[in-house]
Short mmCIF file of N, CA, C and O in Angstrom, two decimals:
data_model
loop_
_atom_site.label_atom_id
_atom_site.label_comp_id
_atom_site.label_asym_id
_atom_site.label_seq_id
_atom_site.Cartn_x
_atom_site.Cartn_y
_atom_site.Cartn_z
N UNK A 1 -9.49 -4.79 0.58
CA UNK A 1 -8.07 -4.40 0.09
C UNK A 1 -8.15 -3.90 1.70
O UNK A 1 -9.01 -3.14 2.38
N UNK A 2 -7.29 -3.34 2.32
CA UNK A 2 -6.61 -3.03 4.28
C UNK A 2 -6.14 -1.61 3.60
O UNK A 2 -5.28 -1.10 2.54
N UNK A 3 -6.15 -1.06 4.31
CA UNK A 3 -5.95 0.71 3.91
C UNK A 3 -4.73 0.07 4.78
O UNK A 3 -4.95 0.29 6.48
N UNK A 4 -3.86 1.54 4.81
CA UNK A 4 -2.50 1.26 4.76
C UNK A 4 -1.59 2.47 5.58
O UNK A 4 -1.39 2.18 6.90
N UNK A 5 -2.80 3.65 4.58
CA UNK A 5 -2.11 4.63 5.38
C UNK A 5 -3.05 5.67 4.72
O UNK A 5 -3.75 5.36 3.83
N UNK A 6 -3.01 7.18 5.83
CA UNK A 6 -3.72 7.60 4.96
C UNK A 6 -3.44 9.88 5.43
O UNK A 6 -3.35 8.75 7.27
N UNK A 7 -3.25 10.23 4.40
CA UNK A 7 -2.39 11.60 5.91
C UNK A 7 -3.55 12.86 3.97
O UNK A 7 -3.36 11.92 3.03
N UNK A 8 -3.54 14.12 4.94
CA UNK A 8 -3.83 15.06 4.51
C UNK A 8 -3.03 16.34 3.79
O UNK A 8 -1.61 15.58 4.51
N UNK A 9 -3.34 15.97 2.65
CA UNK A 9 -2.23 16.80 2.08
C UNK A 9 -2.15 18.55 2.14
O UNK A 9 -3.30 18.99 2.49
N UNK A 10 -1.10 18.75 1.75
CA UNK A 10 -1.29 20.83 2.39
C UNK A 10 -2.41 21.34 1.02
O UNK A 10 -2.83 22.09 1.49
N UNK A 11 -2.28 20.89 0.12
CA UNK A 11 -3.54 21.64 -0.01
C UNK A 11 -5.17 21.02 -0.23
O UNK A 11 -6.25 21.32 -1.28
N UNK A 12 -5.68 20.84 0.52
CA UNK A 12 -6.10 20.14 1.00
C UNK A 12 -6.46 18.19 0.85
O UNK A 12 -8.00 17.57 1.37
N UNK A 13 -5.98 17.57 -0.44
CA UNK A 13 -6.63 17.14 -0.62
C UNK A 13 -5.54 15.97 -0.02
O UNK A 13 -4.89 15.79 0.70
N UNK A 14 -7.28 14.84 -0.23
CA UNK A 14 -6.11 13.31 0.89
C UNK A 14 -5.92 12.04 0.06
O UNK A 14 -6.57 11.32 -1.21
N UNK A 15 -4.55 11.65 0.77
CA UNK A 15 -3.83 10.07 0.16
C UNK A 15 -4.23 9.28 0.99
O UNK A 15 -4.03 8.94 2.38
N UNK A 16 -5.24 7.75 0.47
CA UNK A 16 -5.38 7.01 1.20
C UNK A 16 -3.96 6.31 -0.12
O UNK A 16 -4.93 5.75 -0.94
N UNK A 17 -3.44 4.79 1.24
CA UNK A 17 -2.73 4.10 0.69
C UNK A 17 -3.40 2.68 0.82
O UNK A 17 -3.63 2.39 2.19
N UNK A 18 -4.08 1.89 -0.54
CA UNK A 18 -4.55 0.56 0.20
C UNK A 18 -3.28 -1.18 -0.33
O UNK A 18 -2.58 -0.40 -0.80
N UNK A 19 -3.27 -2.15 0.34
CA UNK A 19 -2.73 -3.11 -0.02
C UNK A 19 -3.90 -4.26 0.01
O UNK A 19 -4.50 -4.36 1.20
N UNK A 20 -3.23 -4.91 -1.39
CA UNK A 20 -3.50 -6.17 -1.22
C UNK A 20 -3.90 -7.05 -0.43
O UNK A 20 -2.30 -7.69 -0.48
N UNK A 21 -4.51 -7.69 0.85
CA UNK A 21 -3.32 -8.65 1.33
C UNK A 21 -2.94 -10.31 0.45
O UNK A 21 -2.35 -10.76 0.24
N UNK A 22 -3.27 -10.61 -0.83
CA UNK A 22 -2.85 -11.46 -1.09
C UNK A 22 -2.25 -11.50 -2.79
O UNK A 22 -1.78 -12.55 -2.40
N UNK A 23 -2.31 -10.46 -2.96
CA UNK A 23 -1.10 -10.54 -3.95
C UNK A 23 0.70 -9.51 -3.48
O UNK A 23 1.37 -9.45 -4.41
N UNK A 24 -0.69 -8.54 -2.16
CA UNK A 24 0.62 -7.57 -1.91
C UNK A 24 0.95 -6.36 -2.72
O UNK A 24 1.45 -5.60 -2.98
N UNK A 25 -0.14 -6.58 -4.63
CA UNK A 25 -0.18 -5.10 -5.09
C UNK A 25 -0.90 -3.93 -3.54
O UNK A 25 -1.42 -3.91 -3.11
N UNK A 26 -0.73 -2.78 -4.23
CA UNK A 26 -0.42 -1.13 -3.72
C UNK A 26 -1.57 -0.37 -4.15
O UNK A 26 -0.95 -0.33 -5.77
N UNK A 27 -2.07 0.27 -3.45
CA UNK A 27 -3.49 1.56 -5.10
C UNK A 27 -3.43 2.18 -4.10
O UNK A 27 -3.19 2.96 -2.36
N UNK A 28 -2.48 3.27 -4.57
CA UNK A 28 -2.39 5.02 -3.92
C UNK A 28 -3.36 6.20 -4.61
O UNK A 28 -3.84 5.79 -6.25
N UNK A 29 -4.11 6.20 -3.64
CA UNK A 29 -5.79 6.87 -4.62
C UNK A 29 -5.47 8.29 -3.53
O UNK A 29 -5.45 8.50 -2.95
N UNK A 30 -5.75 9.53 -4.37
CA UNK A 30 -5.38 10.64 -4.14
C UNK A 30 -6.67 11.40 -4.32
O UNK A 30 -7.45 11.14 -5.43
N UNK A 31 -8.12 11.91 -3.72
CA UNK A 31 -9.32 13.02 -3.51
C UNK A 31 -8.04 13.70 -3.28
O UNK A 31 -8.40 15.27 -2.32
N UNK A 32 -9.88 14.66 -4.49
CA UNK A 32 -9.59 15.48 -4.00
C UNK A 32 -11.02 16.44 -4.06
O UNK A 32 -11.92 16.36 -4.14
N UNK A 33 -11.15 17.94 -3.13
CA UNK A 33 -12.45 17.94 -2.65
C UNK A 33 -12.59 19.02 -2.89
O UNK A 33 -11.74 19.68 -1.76
N UNK A 34 -13.51 20.34 -2.72
CA UNK A 34 -14.07 21.33 -2.33
C UNK A 34 -15.62 22.33 -1.67
O UNK A 34 -15.90 20.86 -2.77
N UNK A 35 -14.76 22.56 -0.75
CA UNK A 35 -16.68 22.47 0.00
C UNK A 35 -17.10 21.10 0.47
O UNK A 35 -18.61 21.43 0.64
N UNK A 36 -16.41 20.08 0.22
CA UNK A 36 -16.92 19.01 0.82
C UNK A 36 -17.57 18.28 -0.12
O UNK A 36 -17.73 17.47 -0.10
N UNK A 37 -17.51 18.68 -1.08
CA UNK A 37 -18.03 16.94 -1.96
C UNK A 37 -16.31 17.37 -3.31
O UNK A 37 -15.84 18.24 -3.08
N UNK A 38 -16.32 15.90 -3.68
CA UNK A 38 -15.33 14.94 -3.75
C UNK A 38 -14.96 15.76 -5.93
O UNK A 38 -16.66 15.88 -6.85
N UNK A 39 -14.36 16.35 -6.31
CA UNK A 39 -14.43 16.89 -8.11
C UNK A 39 -12.99 16.42 -8.33
O UNK A 39 -13.54 16.15 -9.13
N UNK A 40 -12.46 15.18 -7.65
CA UNK A 40 -12.00 14.43 -7.98
C UNK A 40 -11.98 13.39 -7.87
O UNK A 40 -10.81 13.79 -6.91
N UNK A 41 -10.60 12.20 -8.41
CA UNK A 41 -9.65 10.52 -7.91
C UNK A 41 -8.96 11.09 -8.72
O UNK A 41 -9.56 10.52 -10.29
N UNK A 42 -7.62 10.21 -8.21
CA UNK A 42 -6.83 9.78 -9.31
C UNK A 42 -6.47 8.41 -8.46
O UNK A 42 -6.41 8.87 -7.24
N UNK A 43 -5.73 7.33 -8.82
CA UNK A 43 -5.55 6.41 -8.39
C UNK A 43 -4.62 5.77 -9.16
O UNK A 43 -4.59 5.79 -10.48
N UNK A 44 -3.58 5.05 -8.62
CA UNK A 44 -1.86 4.61 -9.67
C UNK A 44 -1.98 3.53 -8.50
O UNK A 44 -2.42 3.11 -7.27
N UNK A 45 -2.28 1.80 -9.75
CA UNK A 45 -2.33 0.98 -8.77
C UNK A 45 -0.55 0.36 -9.66
O UNK A 45 -0.04 0.93 -10.63
N UNK A 46 -0.27 -0.41 -8.25
CA UNK A 46 1.47 -0.44 -8.29
C UNK A 46 1.07 -1.86 -7.76
O UNK A 46 0.47 -2.75 -7.29
N UNK A 47 2.74 -2.60 -8.56
CA UNK A 47 3.00 -4.13 -7.93
C UNK A 47 3.52 -3.69 -6.49
O UNK A 47 3.59 -2.74 -6.23
N UNK A 48 3.38 -5.42 -6.24
CA UNK A 48 4.41 -5.28 -5.11
C UNK A 48 5.41 -4.58 -4.55
O UNK A 48 5.78 -4.86 -4.05
N UNK A 49 6.53 -4.73 -5.84
CA UNK A 49 7.60 -3.60 -5.59
C UNK A 49 7.31 -2.66 -5.96
O UNK A 49 8.47 -1.93 -5.81
N UNK A 50 5.74 -1.87 -5.81
CA UNK A 50 6.03 -1.05 -5.34
C UNK A 50 6.01 0.40 -7.08
O UNK A 50 6.09 1.12 -7.50
N UNK A 51 5.86 -0.76 -8.21
CA UNK A 51 6.07 0.18 -9.32
C UNK A 51 4.72 0.20 -10.26
O UNK A 51 3.58 -0.63 -10.31
N UNK A 52 4.51 1.41 -10.64
CA UNK A 52 3.12 1.23 -11.05
C UNK A 52 2.60 1.50 -12.09
O UNK A 52 3.98 1.15 -13.29
N UNK A 53 1.81 0.91 -12.65
CA UNK A 53 1.56 -0.05 -13.72
C UNK A 53 0.35 -0.01 -14.89
O UNK A 53 -0.10 0.79 -15.68
N UNK A 54 -1.25 1.11 -13.71
CA UNK A 54 -1.86 2.37 -14.72
C UNK A 54 -1.37 2.90 -13.72
O UNK A 54 -1.86 3.34 -12.64
N UNK A 55 -2.82 4.25 -14.39
CA UNK A 55 -3.35 5.87 -13.50
C UNK A 55 -4.77 5.43 -13.58
O UNK A 55 -5.01 6.18 -15.23
N UNK A 56 -6.23 6.19 -12.80
CA UNK A 56 -7.28 6.13 -13.35
C UNK A 56 -7.42 7.85 -12.96
O UNK A 56 -7.17 7.32 -11.49
N UNK A 57 -7.58 8.59 -14.11
CA UNK A 57 -8.36 9.54 -13.83
C UNK A 57 -9.17 9.99 -13.32
O UNK A 57 -9.83 10.17 -14.93
N UNK A 58 -10.23 10.38 -12.64
CA UNK A 58 -11.22 10.84 -13.05
C UNK A 58 -11.88 11.59 -12.64
O UNK A 58 -11.69 12.44 -11.47
N UNK A 59 -12.57 12.67 -13.13
CA UNK A 59 -13.66 13.99 -12.79
C UNK A 59 -14.38 14.19 -13.99
O UNK A 59 -14.96 12.98 -14.70
N UNK A 60 -15.25 15.35 -13.31
CA UNK A 60 -16.60 14.89 -13.88
C UNK A 60 -16.14 15.46 -15.39
O UNK A 60 -15.52 16.26 -16.65
N UNK A 61 -17.19 14.27 -16.35
CA UNK A 61 -17.80 14.04 -17.26
C UNK A 61 -16.43 13.60 -18.82
O UNK A 61 -16.06 14.18 -19.38
N UNK A 62 -15.50 12.73 -16.86
CA UNK A 62 -14.06 12.57 -17.98
C UNK A 62 -13.80 10.84 -16.89
O UNK A 62 -13.49 10.99 -16.33
N UNK A 63 -12.59 10.04 -18.01
CA UNK A 63 -12.13 8.56 -17.33
C UNK A 63 -10.78 8.84 -17.71
O UNK A 63 -11.96 8.18 -19.33
N UNK A 64 -10.03 8.91 -17.71
CA UNK A 64 -9.15 9.08 -18.39
C UNK A 64 -7.78 7.26 -17.63
O UNK A 64 -8.07 7.39 -16.25
N UNK A 65 -7.85 6.54 -18.32
CA UNK A 65 -6.58 5.16 -17.81
C UNK A 65 -5.14 5.06 -18.85
O UNK A 65 -5.53 6.08 -19.61
N UNK A 66 -4.68 5.42 -17.79
CA UNK A 66 -2.98 5.50 -17.69
C UNK A 66 -2.42 4.03 -17.60
O UNK A 66 -1.94 3.97 -16.64
N UNK A 67 -1.78 3.64 -19.19
CA UNK A 67 -1.22 2.19 -18.17
C UNK A 67 1.32 2.17 -19.63
O UNK A 67 0.60 3.21 -20.28
N UNK A 68 1.23 1.48 -18.68
CA UNK A 68 2.86 1.61 -18.76
C UNK A 68 2.18 0.15 -19.68
O UNK A 68 2.16 -0.98 -19.64
N UNK A 69 3.55 0.49 -21.44
CA UNK A 69 3.82 -0.60 -22.15
C UNK A 69 4.68 -0.93 -21.50
O UNK A 69 6.03 -0.73 -21.11
N UNK A 70 5.31 -1.62 -22.18
CA UNK A 70 6.12 -2.20 -21.93
C UNK A 70 7.75 -2.29 -22.46
O UNK A 70 8.40 -2.25 -21.73
N UNK A 71 7.38 -1.43 -23.23
CA UNK A 71 8.86 -0.27 -22.88
C UNK A 71 8.74 0.67 -22.19
O UNK A 71 9.49 1.65 -22.26
N UNK A 72 8.02 1.05 -21.74
CA UNK A 72 7.61 2.18 -20.51
C UNK A 72 7.54 3.31 -20.90
O UNK A 72 7.23 4.67 -20.03
N UNK A 73 6.42 3.16 -21.76
CA UNK A 73 5.69 4.11 -22.34
C UNK A 73 4.96 5.02 -22.07
O UNK A 73 4.15 3.86 -21.46
N UNK A 74 4.16 5.66 -22.91
CA UNK A 74 2.42 5.73 -22.06
C UNK A 74 1.42 5.15 -23.36
O UNK A 74 1.69 5.54 -24.37
N UNK A 75 0.42 5.04 -22.59
CA UNK A 75 -0.73 4.26 -23.50
C UNK A 75 -1.99 5.41 -22.63
O UNK A 75 -2.52 4.75 -21.48
N UNK A 76 -2.76 6.19 -23.15
CA UNK A 76 -3.99 6.50 -22.57
C UNK A 76 -5.14 6.39 -23.25
O UNK A 76 -5.17 6.39 -24.21
N UNK A 77 -6.28 5.72 -22.88
CA UNK A 77 -7.64 5.28 -22.69
C UNK A 77 -8.08 6.78 -23.03
O UNK A 77 -8.46 6.86 -21.26
N UNK A 78 -9.18 6.69 -23.69
CA UNK A 78 -9.87 8.44 -23.45
C UNK A 78 -11.00 8.29 -24.26
O UNK A 78 -10.48 8.62 -25.32
N UNK A 79 -12.53 8.31 -23.41
CA UNK A 79 -13.22 8.16 -23.97
C UNK A 79 -13.40 7.39 -25.78
O UNK A 79 -14.16 8.37 -26.87
N UNK A 80 -13.46 6.36 -25.35
CA UNK A 80 -13.57 5.26 -26.52
C UNK A 80 -12.66 5.11 -27.34
O UNK A 80 -11.97 4.28 -27.93
N UNK A 81 -10.91 6.27 -27.21
CA UNK A 81 -10.32 6.32 -27.82
C UNK A 81 -9.19 6.21 -27.65
O UNK A 81 -8.24 6.30 -26.15
N UNK A 82 -8.54 4.83 -28.27
CA UNK A 82 -7.17 4.49 -27.33
C UNK A 82 -5.66 5.47 -28.12
O UNK A 82 -5.21 5.77 -29.25
N UNK A 83 -4.49 6.26 -27.88
CA UNK A 83 -3.95 7.22 -28.38
C UNK A 83 -2.77 6.26 -27.46
O UNK A 83 -2.41 6.26 -25.73
N UNK A 84 -1.23 6.04 -28.24
CA UNK A 84 0.41 6.26 -27.83
C UNK A 84 1.28 6.81 -27.73
O UNK A 84 0.98 7.44 -28.32
N UNK A 85 1.33 6.79 -26.59
CA UNK A 85 2.62 8.56 -26.65
C UNK A 85 4.16 7.48 -26.36
O UNK A 85 4.79 7.42 -25.20
N UNK A 86 5.10 6.84 -27.09
CA UNK A 86 5.48 6.23 -27.15
C UNK A 86 7.13 7.70 -26.74
O UNK A 86 7.87 6.83 -25.57
N UNK A 87 7.50 8.54 -26.64
CA UNK A 87 8.78 10.24 -26.47
C UNK A 87 8.15 9.66 -24.94
O UNK A 87 8.74 10.72 -24.07
N UNK A 88 6.61 9.78 -23.77
CA UNK A 88 6.23 10.01 -22.99
C UNK A 88 6.47 9.00 -21.48
O UNK A 88 6.04 7.79 -22.31
N UNK A 89 7.68 9.15 -21.25
CA UNK A 89 7.30 8.17 -19.85
C UNK A 89 6.82 7.79 -18.99
O UNK A 89 6.51 9.34 -18.31
N UNK A 90 6.44 6.22 -18.92
CA UNK A 90 4.99 6.41 -17.72
C UNK A 90 4.86 6.94 -16.13
O UNK A 90 4.34 7.51 -16.10
N UNK A 91 6.06 6.65 -15.51
CA UNK A 91 6.71 7.15 -14.75
C UNK A 91 6.32 8.97 -14.46
O UNK A 91 6.75 8.31 -13.54
N UNK A 92 7.48 9.42 -15.64
CA UNK A 92 7.41 11.16 -15.41
C UNK A 92 5.65 10.89 -15.04
O UNK A 92 5.55 12.31 -14.61
N UNK A 93 4.74 10.66 -16.05
CA UNK A 93 3.07 10.65 -15.84
C UNK A 93 3.03 11.13 -14.53
O UNK A 93 1.83 11.90 -13.69
N UNK A 94 3.39 9.47 -14.02
CA UNK A 94 2.50 9.27 -12.99
C UNK A 94 3.39 10.77 -11.71
O UNK A 94 2.24 11.24 -11.06
N UNK A 95 4.97 10.83 -11.90
CA UNK A 95 5.05 12.01 -10.70
C UNK A 95 3.88 12.77 -11.23
O UNK A 95 4.12 13.84 -10.65
N UNK A 96 3.90 13.90 -12.29
CA UNK A 96 3.16 14.39 -12.16
C UNK A 96 1.79 14.57 -12.62
O UNK A 96 1.42 15.58 -11.48
N UNK A 97 1.12 13.84 -12.55
CA UNK A 97 -0.23 14.26 -12.34
C UNK A 97 0.48 13.30 -10.26
O UNK A 97 -0.43 14.51 -10.06
N UNK A 98 0.27 12.95 -9.02
CA UNK A 98 1.00 12.91 -7.74
C UNK A 98 2.02 14.09 -6.87
O UNK A 98 1.56 14.12 -6.19
N UNK A 99 2.25 14.52 -8.34
CA UNK A 99 3.37 15.56 -7.64
C UNK A 99 4.18 15.00 -6.69
O UNK A 99 4.46 16.48 -5.96
N UNK A 100 5.07 13.86 -6.66
CA UNK A 100 5.70 13.75 -6.11
C UNK A 100 7.34 14.06 -6.41
O UNK A 100 7.38 13.30 -7.22
#
């Protein structure tokens, strides 16, 4: 994967964008730091057309994976449990987590 973009947001977090040269998939990684220590990482995996299909949210003692279902709803994998949210649109989750 090649780094194609990097910028620091106003809140001090660092956004990096990577591209897989074989299949064209894009990954956006948002790192939050306090005092030089990384406190959390959020990654959005997108296909070659920039459509998100997976969000990985990692923080201390937490590793959540949000996946887009075929109908556009959200599936959450957290602490060995899987939950389906049929009324929660996946793209809305992506916008809220990344603040876009």
